[in-house]
Coordinates of C-alpha atoms and ligand atoms in Angstrom, one line a residue:
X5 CA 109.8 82.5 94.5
X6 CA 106.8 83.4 92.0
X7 CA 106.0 86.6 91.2
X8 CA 102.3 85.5 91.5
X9 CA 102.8 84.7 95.0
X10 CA 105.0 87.8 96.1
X11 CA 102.8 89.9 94.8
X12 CA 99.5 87.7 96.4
X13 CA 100.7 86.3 99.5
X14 CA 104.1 86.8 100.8
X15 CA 104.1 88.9 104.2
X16 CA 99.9 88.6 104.6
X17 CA 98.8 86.9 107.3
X18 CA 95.1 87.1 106.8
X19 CA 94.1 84.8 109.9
X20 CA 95.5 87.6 112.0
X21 CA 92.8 90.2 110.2
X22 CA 89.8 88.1 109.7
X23 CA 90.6 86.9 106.6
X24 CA 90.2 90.1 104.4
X25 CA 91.9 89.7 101.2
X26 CA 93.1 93.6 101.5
X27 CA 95.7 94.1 104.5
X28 CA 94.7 96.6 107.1
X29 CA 95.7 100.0 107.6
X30 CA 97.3 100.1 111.5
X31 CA 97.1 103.6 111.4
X32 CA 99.0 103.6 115.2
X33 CA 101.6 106.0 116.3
X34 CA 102.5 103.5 119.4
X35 CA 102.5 99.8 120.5
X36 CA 101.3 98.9 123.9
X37 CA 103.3 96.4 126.4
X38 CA 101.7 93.4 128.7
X39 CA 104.8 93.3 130.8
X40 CA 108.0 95.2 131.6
X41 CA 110.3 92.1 130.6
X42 CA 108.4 92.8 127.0
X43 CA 109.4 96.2 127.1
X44 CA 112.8 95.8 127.9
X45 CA 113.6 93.3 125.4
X46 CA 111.8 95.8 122.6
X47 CA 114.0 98.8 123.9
X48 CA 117.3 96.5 123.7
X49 CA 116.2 95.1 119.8
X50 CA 114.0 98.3 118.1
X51 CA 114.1 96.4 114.9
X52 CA 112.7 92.8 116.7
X53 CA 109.0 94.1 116.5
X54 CA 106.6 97.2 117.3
X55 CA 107.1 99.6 119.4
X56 CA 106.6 103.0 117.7
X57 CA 105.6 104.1 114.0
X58 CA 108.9 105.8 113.3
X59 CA 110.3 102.7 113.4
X60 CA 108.5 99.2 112.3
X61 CA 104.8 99.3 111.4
X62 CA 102.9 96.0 110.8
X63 CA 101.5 97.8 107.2
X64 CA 104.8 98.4 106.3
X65 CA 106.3 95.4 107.2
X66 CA 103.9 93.2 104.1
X67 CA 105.4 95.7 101.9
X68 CA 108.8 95.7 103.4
X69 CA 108.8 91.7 102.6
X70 CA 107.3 91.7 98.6
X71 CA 109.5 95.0 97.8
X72 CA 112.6 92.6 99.2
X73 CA 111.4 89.4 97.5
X74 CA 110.7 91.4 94.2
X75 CA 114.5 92.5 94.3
X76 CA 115.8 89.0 95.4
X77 CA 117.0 91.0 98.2
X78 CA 117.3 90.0 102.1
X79 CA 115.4 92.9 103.2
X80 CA 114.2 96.3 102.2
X81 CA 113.3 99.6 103.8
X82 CA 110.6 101.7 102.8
X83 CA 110.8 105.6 102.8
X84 CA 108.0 108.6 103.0
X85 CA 109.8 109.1 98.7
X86 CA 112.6 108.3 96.4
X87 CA 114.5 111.2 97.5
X88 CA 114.6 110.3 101.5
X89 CA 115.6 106.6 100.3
X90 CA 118.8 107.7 98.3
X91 CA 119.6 110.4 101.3
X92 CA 119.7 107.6 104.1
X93 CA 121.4 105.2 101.4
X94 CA 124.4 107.6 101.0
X95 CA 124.6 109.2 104.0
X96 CA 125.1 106.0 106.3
X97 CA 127.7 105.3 103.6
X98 CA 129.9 107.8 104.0
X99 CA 131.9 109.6 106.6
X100 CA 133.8 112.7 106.1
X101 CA 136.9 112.7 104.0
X102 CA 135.4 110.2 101.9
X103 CA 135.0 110.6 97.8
X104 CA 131.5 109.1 96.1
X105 CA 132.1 108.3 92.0
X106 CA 128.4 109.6 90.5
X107 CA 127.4 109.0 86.6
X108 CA 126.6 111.8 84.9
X109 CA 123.1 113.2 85.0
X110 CA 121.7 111.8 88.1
X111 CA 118.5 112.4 89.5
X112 CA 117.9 116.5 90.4
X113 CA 118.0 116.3 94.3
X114 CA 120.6 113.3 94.2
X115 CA 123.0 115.8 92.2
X116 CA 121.8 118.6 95.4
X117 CA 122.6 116.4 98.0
X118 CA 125.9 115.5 96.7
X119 CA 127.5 119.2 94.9
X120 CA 125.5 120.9 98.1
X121 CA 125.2 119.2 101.6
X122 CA 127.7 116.5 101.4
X123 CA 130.6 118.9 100.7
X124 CA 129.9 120.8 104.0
X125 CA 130.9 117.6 105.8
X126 CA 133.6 116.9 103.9
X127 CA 132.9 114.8 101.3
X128 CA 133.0 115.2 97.6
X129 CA 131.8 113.9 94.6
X130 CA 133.2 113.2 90.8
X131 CA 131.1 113.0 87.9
X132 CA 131.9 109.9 85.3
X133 CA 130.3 108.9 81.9
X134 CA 128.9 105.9 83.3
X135 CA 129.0 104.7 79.8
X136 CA 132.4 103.1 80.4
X137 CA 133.5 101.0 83.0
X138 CA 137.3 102.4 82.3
X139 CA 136.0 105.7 83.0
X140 CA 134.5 104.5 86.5
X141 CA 137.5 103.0 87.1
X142 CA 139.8 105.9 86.2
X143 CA 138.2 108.2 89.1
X144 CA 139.0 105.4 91.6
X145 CA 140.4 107.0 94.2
X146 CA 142.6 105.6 97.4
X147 CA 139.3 107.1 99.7
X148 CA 136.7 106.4 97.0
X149 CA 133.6 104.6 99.3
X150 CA 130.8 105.1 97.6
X151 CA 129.3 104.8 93.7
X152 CA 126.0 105.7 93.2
X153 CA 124.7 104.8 89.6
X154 CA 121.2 105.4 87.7
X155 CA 120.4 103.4 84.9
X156 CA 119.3 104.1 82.8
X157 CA 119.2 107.7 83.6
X158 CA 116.5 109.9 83.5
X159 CA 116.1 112.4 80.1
X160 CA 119.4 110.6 78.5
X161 CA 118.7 107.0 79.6
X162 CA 122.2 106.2 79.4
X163 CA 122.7 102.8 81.0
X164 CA 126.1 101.8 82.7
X165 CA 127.3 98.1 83.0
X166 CA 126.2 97.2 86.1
X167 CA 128.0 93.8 86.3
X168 CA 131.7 95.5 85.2
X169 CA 131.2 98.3 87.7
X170 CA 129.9 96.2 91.0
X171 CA 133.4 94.0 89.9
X172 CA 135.4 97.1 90.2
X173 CA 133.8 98.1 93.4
X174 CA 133.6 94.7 95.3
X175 CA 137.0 94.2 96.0
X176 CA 138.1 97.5 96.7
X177 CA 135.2 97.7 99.3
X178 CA 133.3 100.5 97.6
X179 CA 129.5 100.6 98.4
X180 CA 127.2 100.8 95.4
X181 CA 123.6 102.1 95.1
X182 CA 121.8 102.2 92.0
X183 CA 118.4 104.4 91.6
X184 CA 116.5 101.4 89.4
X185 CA 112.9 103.3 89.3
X186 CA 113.3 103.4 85.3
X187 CA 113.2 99.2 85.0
X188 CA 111.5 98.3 88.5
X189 CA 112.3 94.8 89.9
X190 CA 110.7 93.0 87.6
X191 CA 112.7 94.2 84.1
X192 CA 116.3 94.8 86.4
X193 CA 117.8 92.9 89.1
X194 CA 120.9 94.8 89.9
X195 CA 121.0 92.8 93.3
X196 CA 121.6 89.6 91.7
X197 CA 124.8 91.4 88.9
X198 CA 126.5 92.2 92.7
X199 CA 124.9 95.8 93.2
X200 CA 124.9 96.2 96.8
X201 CA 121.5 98.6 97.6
X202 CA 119.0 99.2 95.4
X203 CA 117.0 102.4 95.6
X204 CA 113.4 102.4 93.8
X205 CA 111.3 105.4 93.4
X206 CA 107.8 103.7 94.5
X207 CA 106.3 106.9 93.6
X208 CA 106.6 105.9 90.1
X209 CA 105.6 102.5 88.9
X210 CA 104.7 101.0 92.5
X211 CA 102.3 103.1 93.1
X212 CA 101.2 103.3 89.5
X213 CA 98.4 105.6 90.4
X214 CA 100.1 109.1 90.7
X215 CA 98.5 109.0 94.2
X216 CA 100.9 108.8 96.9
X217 CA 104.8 109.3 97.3
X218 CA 107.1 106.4 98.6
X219 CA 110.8 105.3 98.1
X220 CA 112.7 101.7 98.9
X221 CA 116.2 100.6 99.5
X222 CA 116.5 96.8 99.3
X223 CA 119.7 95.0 100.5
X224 CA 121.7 92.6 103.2
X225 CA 119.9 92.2 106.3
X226 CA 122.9 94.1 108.2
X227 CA 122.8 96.7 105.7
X228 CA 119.2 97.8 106.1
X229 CA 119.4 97.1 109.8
X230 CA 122.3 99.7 110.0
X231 CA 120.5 102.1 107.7
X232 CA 117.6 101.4 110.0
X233 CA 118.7 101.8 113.3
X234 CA 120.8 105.2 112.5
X235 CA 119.4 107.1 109.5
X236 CA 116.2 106.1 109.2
X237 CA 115.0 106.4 112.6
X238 CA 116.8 109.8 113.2
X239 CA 115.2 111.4 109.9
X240 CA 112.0 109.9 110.7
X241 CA 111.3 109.8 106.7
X242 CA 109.6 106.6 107.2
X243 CA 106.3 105.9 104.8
X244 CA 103.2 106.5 106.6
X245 CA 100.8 103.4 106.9
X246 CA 97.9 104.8 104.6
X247 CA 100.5 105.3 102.0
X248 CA 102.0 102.0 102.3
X249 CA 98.8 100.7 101.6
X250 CA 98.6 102.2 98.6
X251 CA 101.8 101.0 97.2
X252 CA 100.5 97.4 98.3
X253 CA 97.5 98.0 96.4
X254 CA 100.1 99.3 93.3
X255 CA 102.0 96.3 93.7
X256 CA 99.2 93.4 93.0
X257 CA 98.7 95.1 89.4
X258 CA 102.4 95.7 89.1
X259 CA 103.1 93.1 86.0
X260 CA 99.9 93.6 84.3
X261 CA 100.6 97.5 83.8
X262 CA 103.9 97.7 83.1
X263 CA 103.5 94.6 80.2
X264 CA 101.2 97.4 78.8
X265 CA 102.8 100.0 79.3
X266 CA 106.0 98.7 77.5
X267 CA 103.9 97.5 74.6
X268 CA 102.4 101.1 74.1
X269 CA 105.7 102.6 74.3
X270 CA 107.4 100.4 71.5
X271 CA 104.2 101.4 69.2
X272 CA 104.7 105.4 70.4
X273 CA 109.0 104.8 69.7
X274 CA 107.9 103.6 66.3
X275 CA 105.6 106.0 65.5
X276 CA 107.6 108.9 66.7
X277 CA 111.0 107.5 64.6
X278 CA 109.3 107.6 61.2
X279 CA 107.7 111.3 62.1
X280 CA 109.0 114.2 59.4
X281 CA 109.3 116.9 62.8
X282 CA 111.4 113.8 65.2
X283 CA 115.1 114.5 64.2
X284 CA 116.0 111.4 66.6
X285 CA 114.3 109.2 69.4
X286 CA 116.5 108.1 72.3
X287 CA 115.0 104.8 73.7
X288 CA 117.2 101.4 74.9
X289 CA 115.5 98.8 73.0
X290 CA 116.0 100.7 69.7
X291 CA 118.3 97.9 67.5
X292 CA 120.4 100.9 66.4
X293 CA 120.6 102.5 70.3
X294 CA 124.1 102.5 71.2
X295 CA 123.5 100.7 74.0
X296 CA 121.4 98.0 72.9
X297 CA 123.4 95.4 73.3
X298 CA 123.7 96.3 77.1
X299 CA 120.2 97.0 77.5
X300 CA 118.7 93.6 75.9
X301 CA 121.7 92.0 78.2
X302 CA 120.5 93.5 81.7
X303 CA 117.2 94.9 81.3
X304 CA 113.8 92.7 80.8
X305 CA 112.4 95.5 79.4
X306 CA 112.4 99.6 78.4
X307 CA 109.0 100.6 79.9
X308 CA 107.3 104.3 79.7
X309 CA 110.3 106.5 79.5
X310 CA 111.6 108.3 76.4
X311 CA 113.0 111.4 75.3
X312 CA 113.4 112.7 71.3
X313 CA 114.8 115.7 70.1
X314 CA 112.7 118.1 67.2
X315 CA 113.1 119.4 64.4
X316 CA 111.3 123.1 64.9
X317 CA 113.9 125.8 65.1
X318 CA 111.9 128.0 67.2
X319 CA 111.0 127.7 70.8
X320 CA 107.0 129.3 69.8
X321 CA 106.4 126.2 67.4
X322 CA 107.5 123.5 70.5
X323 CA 105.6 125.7 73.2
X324 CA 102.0 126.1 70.8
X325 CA 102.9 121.6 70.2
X326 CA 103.0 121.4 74.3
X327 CA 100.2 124.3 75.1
X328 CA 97.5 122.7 73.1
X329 CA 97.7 118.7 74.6
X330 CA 94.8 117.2 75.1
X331 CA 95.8 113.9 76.2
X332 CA 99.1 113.8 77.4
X333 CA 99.9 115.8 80.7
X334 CA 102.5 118.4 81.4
X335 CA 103.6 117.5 84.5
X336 CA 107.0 116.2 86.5
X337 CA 106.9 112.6 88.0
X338 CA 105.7 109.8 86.2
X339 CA 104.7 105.6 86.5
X340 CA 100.7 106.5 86.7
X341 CA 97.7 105.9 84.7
X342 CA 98.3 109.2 82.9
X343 CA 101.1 109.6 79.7
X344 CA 102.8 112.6 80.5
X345 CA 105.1 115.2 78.5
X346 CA 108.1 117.4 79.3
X347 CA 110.0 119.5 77.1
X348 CA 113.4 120.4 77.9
X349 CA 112.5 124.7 77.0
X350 CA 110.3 124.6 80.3
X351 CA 113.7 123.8 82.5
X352 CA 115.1 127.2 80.5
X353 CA 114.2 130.9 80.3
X354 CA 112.5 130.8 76.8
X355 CA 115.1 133.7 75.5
X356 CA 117.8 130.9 76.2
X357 CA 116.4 129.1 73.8
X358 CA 119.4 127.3 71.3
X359 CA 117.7 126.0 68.2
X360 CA 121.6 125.0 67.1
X361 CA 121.7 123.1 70.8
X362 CA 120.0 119.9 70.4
X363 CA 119.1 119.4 73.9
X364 CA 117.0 122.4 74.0
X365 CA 114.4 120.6 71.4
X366 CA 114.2 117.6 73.7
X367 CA 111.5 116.3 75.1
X368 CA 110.4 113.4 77.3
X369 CA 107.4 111.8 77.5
X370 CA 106.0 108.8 79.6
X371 CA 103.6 106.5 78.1
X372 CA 100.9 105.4 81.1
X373 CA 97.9 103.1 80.4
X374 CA 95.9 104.7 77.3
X375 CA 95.3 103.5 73.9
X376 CA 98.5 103.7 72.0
X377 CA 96.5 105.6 68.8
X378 CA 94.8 108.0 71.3
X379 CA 98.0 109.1 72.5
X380 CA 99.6 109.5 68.8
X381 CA 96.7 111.7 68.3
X382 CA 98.3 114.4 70.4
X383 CA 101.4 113.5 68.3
X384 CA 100.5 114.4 65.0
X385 CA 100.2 117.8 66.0
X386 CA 104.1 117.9 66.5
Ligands
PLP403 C1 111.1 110.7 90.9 C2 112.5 110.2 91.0 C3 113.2 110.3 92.2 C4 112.7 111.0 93.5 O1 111.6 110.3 94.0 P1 110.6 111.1 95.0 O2 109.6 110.1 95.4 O3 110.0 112.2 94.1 O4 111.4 111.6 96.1 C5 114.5 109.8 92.2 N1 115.0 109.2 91.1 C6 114.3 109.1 90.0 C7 115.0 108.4 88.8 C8 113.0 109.6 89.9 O5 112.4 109.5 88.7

């Protein structure tokens, strides 16, 4: 299917809204019945058509079909954020007694949900370098269900194999979920290397706007229709209308920013290797990355995300870089308009500060939709 049409077509049925080339909001709690027969054959199928907004909205639904297509995915779910999406991925995925294989460093509130909710039902969770497959393998277990994956991962952007782990999974019966918000559908297509659910942040690059909130999970048809008629309906953490709307709106722009974006940030990566203060610039399309074989291999692209370490040796020197900014943002989230910067010493009392602990002199940035040279203004004061 062509992108151009997904993103253009698929799922709008404009004769039904007089032709208006932007869908329409049905900002509805409830549907409304002509006859009892219709009512009883909605009760009997809750995912055959409308009936309440906790469930199926017609909104939703355009986006439910594009976010699926995008993934080469039967169907898709769409969530009120990333973080209820990966909670109603996991937890129709595992019952109590069962063991879930994690990488390392995954997303904040994934690593919550699995050291702190999950174990008071009786199910735990071991940490791997995703790195290596062997490793994966190793913490196989005989009650191993589930293995969640991220990459690449957020901060580190380590990337794991995705083909050599869904092979080790597959026959064994173990569900796996990767978060993909770093790469999107359009640069990663875990689906089609025999991932089973994908999990997308649409906060991030869907939206694209830094405007709304929104999460997906794209999958079989029976998957998402058991994840539908148990978790998702019970934590009602279903997107809203308007805000599905606005990740529609994202969407039709989707290509077109990230192609940018992904330019800019190969012009920052460049600049920031060859700075005196940048001891070392983690990014997946570096030649010398130690993953770049793996990247060019599965990802399309490296978009907006990267992390470098510095050379100041005391916590004042990075804290007067990040306190005078005038372009990029200090601020969590990312996948807007705006660039935005993190340094690893605002995650840390600043008297824990390390200078001999690398990690304490990283810091991430996200490259949005400026001028490449306008952003390395902001640079040269590192
Ligand atoms: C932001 C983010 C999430 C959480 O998404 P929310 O919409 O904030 O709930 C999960 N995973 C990754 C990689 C993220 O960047």
């Amino acid at each position: 299917m062509d992108l151009s049409y997904i993103l253009n077509e698929l799922g709008e049925d404009r004769d039904a809204y007089f032709q208006a080339i932007a869908p329409p909001i049905v900002q509805t709690s409830n549907f409304a019945f002509t006859t009892v027969e219709a009512m009883r054959q909605r009760f009997q199928d809750e995912m055959g058509g409308y009936i309440y907004s906790r469930g199926l909205n017609p909104t939703v639904d355009i986006l439910r079909k594009k976010l699926a297509a995008l993934d080469g995915a039967e169907d898709a779910l769409v969530f009120n954020n990333g973080a209820a999406a990966t909670f109603a991925g996991v937890l129709a995925n595992v019952k109590q007694g069962d063991h879930i294989i994690s990488v390392d460093h995954p997303y904040s509130w994934t690593r919550h949900l699995f050291d702190r909710i999950l174990p008071r039902f009786g199910v735990t969770t071991t940490y791997v370098d995703g790195k290596d497959p062997a490793k994966v393998e190793a913490a196989i277990r005989p009650n191993t269900t589930f293995i969640y994956l991220e990459s690449p991962t957020s901060w580190y952007l380590e990337l794991q194999d995705l083909r050599a782990i869904s092979e080790l999974a597959r026959p064994r019966g173990i569900i796996t979920l990767i978060d993909n918000t770093y790469a999107t559908g359009l640069y990663q297509r875990p689906i089609e290397l025999g991932i089973d659910i994908v999990m997308q942040t649409a906060t991030k690059y869907i939206s694209g706007h830094s405007d709304t909130l929104g999460g997906v999970l794209t999958g079989t048809e029976d998957m998402m229709r058991r994840i539908f008629l148990s978790e998702y309906m019970c934590v009602g953490s279903g997107i809203q209308p308007f805000n599905a709307w606005l990740l529609l709106r994202g969407l039709r722009t989707l290509p077109a920013r990230l192609e940018r974006i992904q330019r800019t940030t190969d012009t920052i990566w460049k600049y920031l290797r060859q700075h005196p203060k940048v001891e070392s610039v983690i990014y997946p399309f570096d030649p010398a990355y130690p993953q770049y074989a793996l990247a060019k291999q599965q990802m399309g692209a490296a978009p907006g995300l990267l992390s470098f370490y510095v050379t100041h040796r005391r916590a004042e020197e990075i804290e007067a870089f990040c306190d005078g900014l005038k372009h990029f943002k200090m601020a969590v989230s990312w996948g807007g308009h705006e660039s935005l910067l993190i340094p690893k010493l605002a995650t840390m009392p600043r008297e824990a500060f390390d200078a001999e602990n690398r990690d304490h002199r990283m810091i991430r940035i996200y490259v949005g939709l400026e001028d490449a040279d306008y952003l390395i203004r902001d640079l040269e004061r590192l």
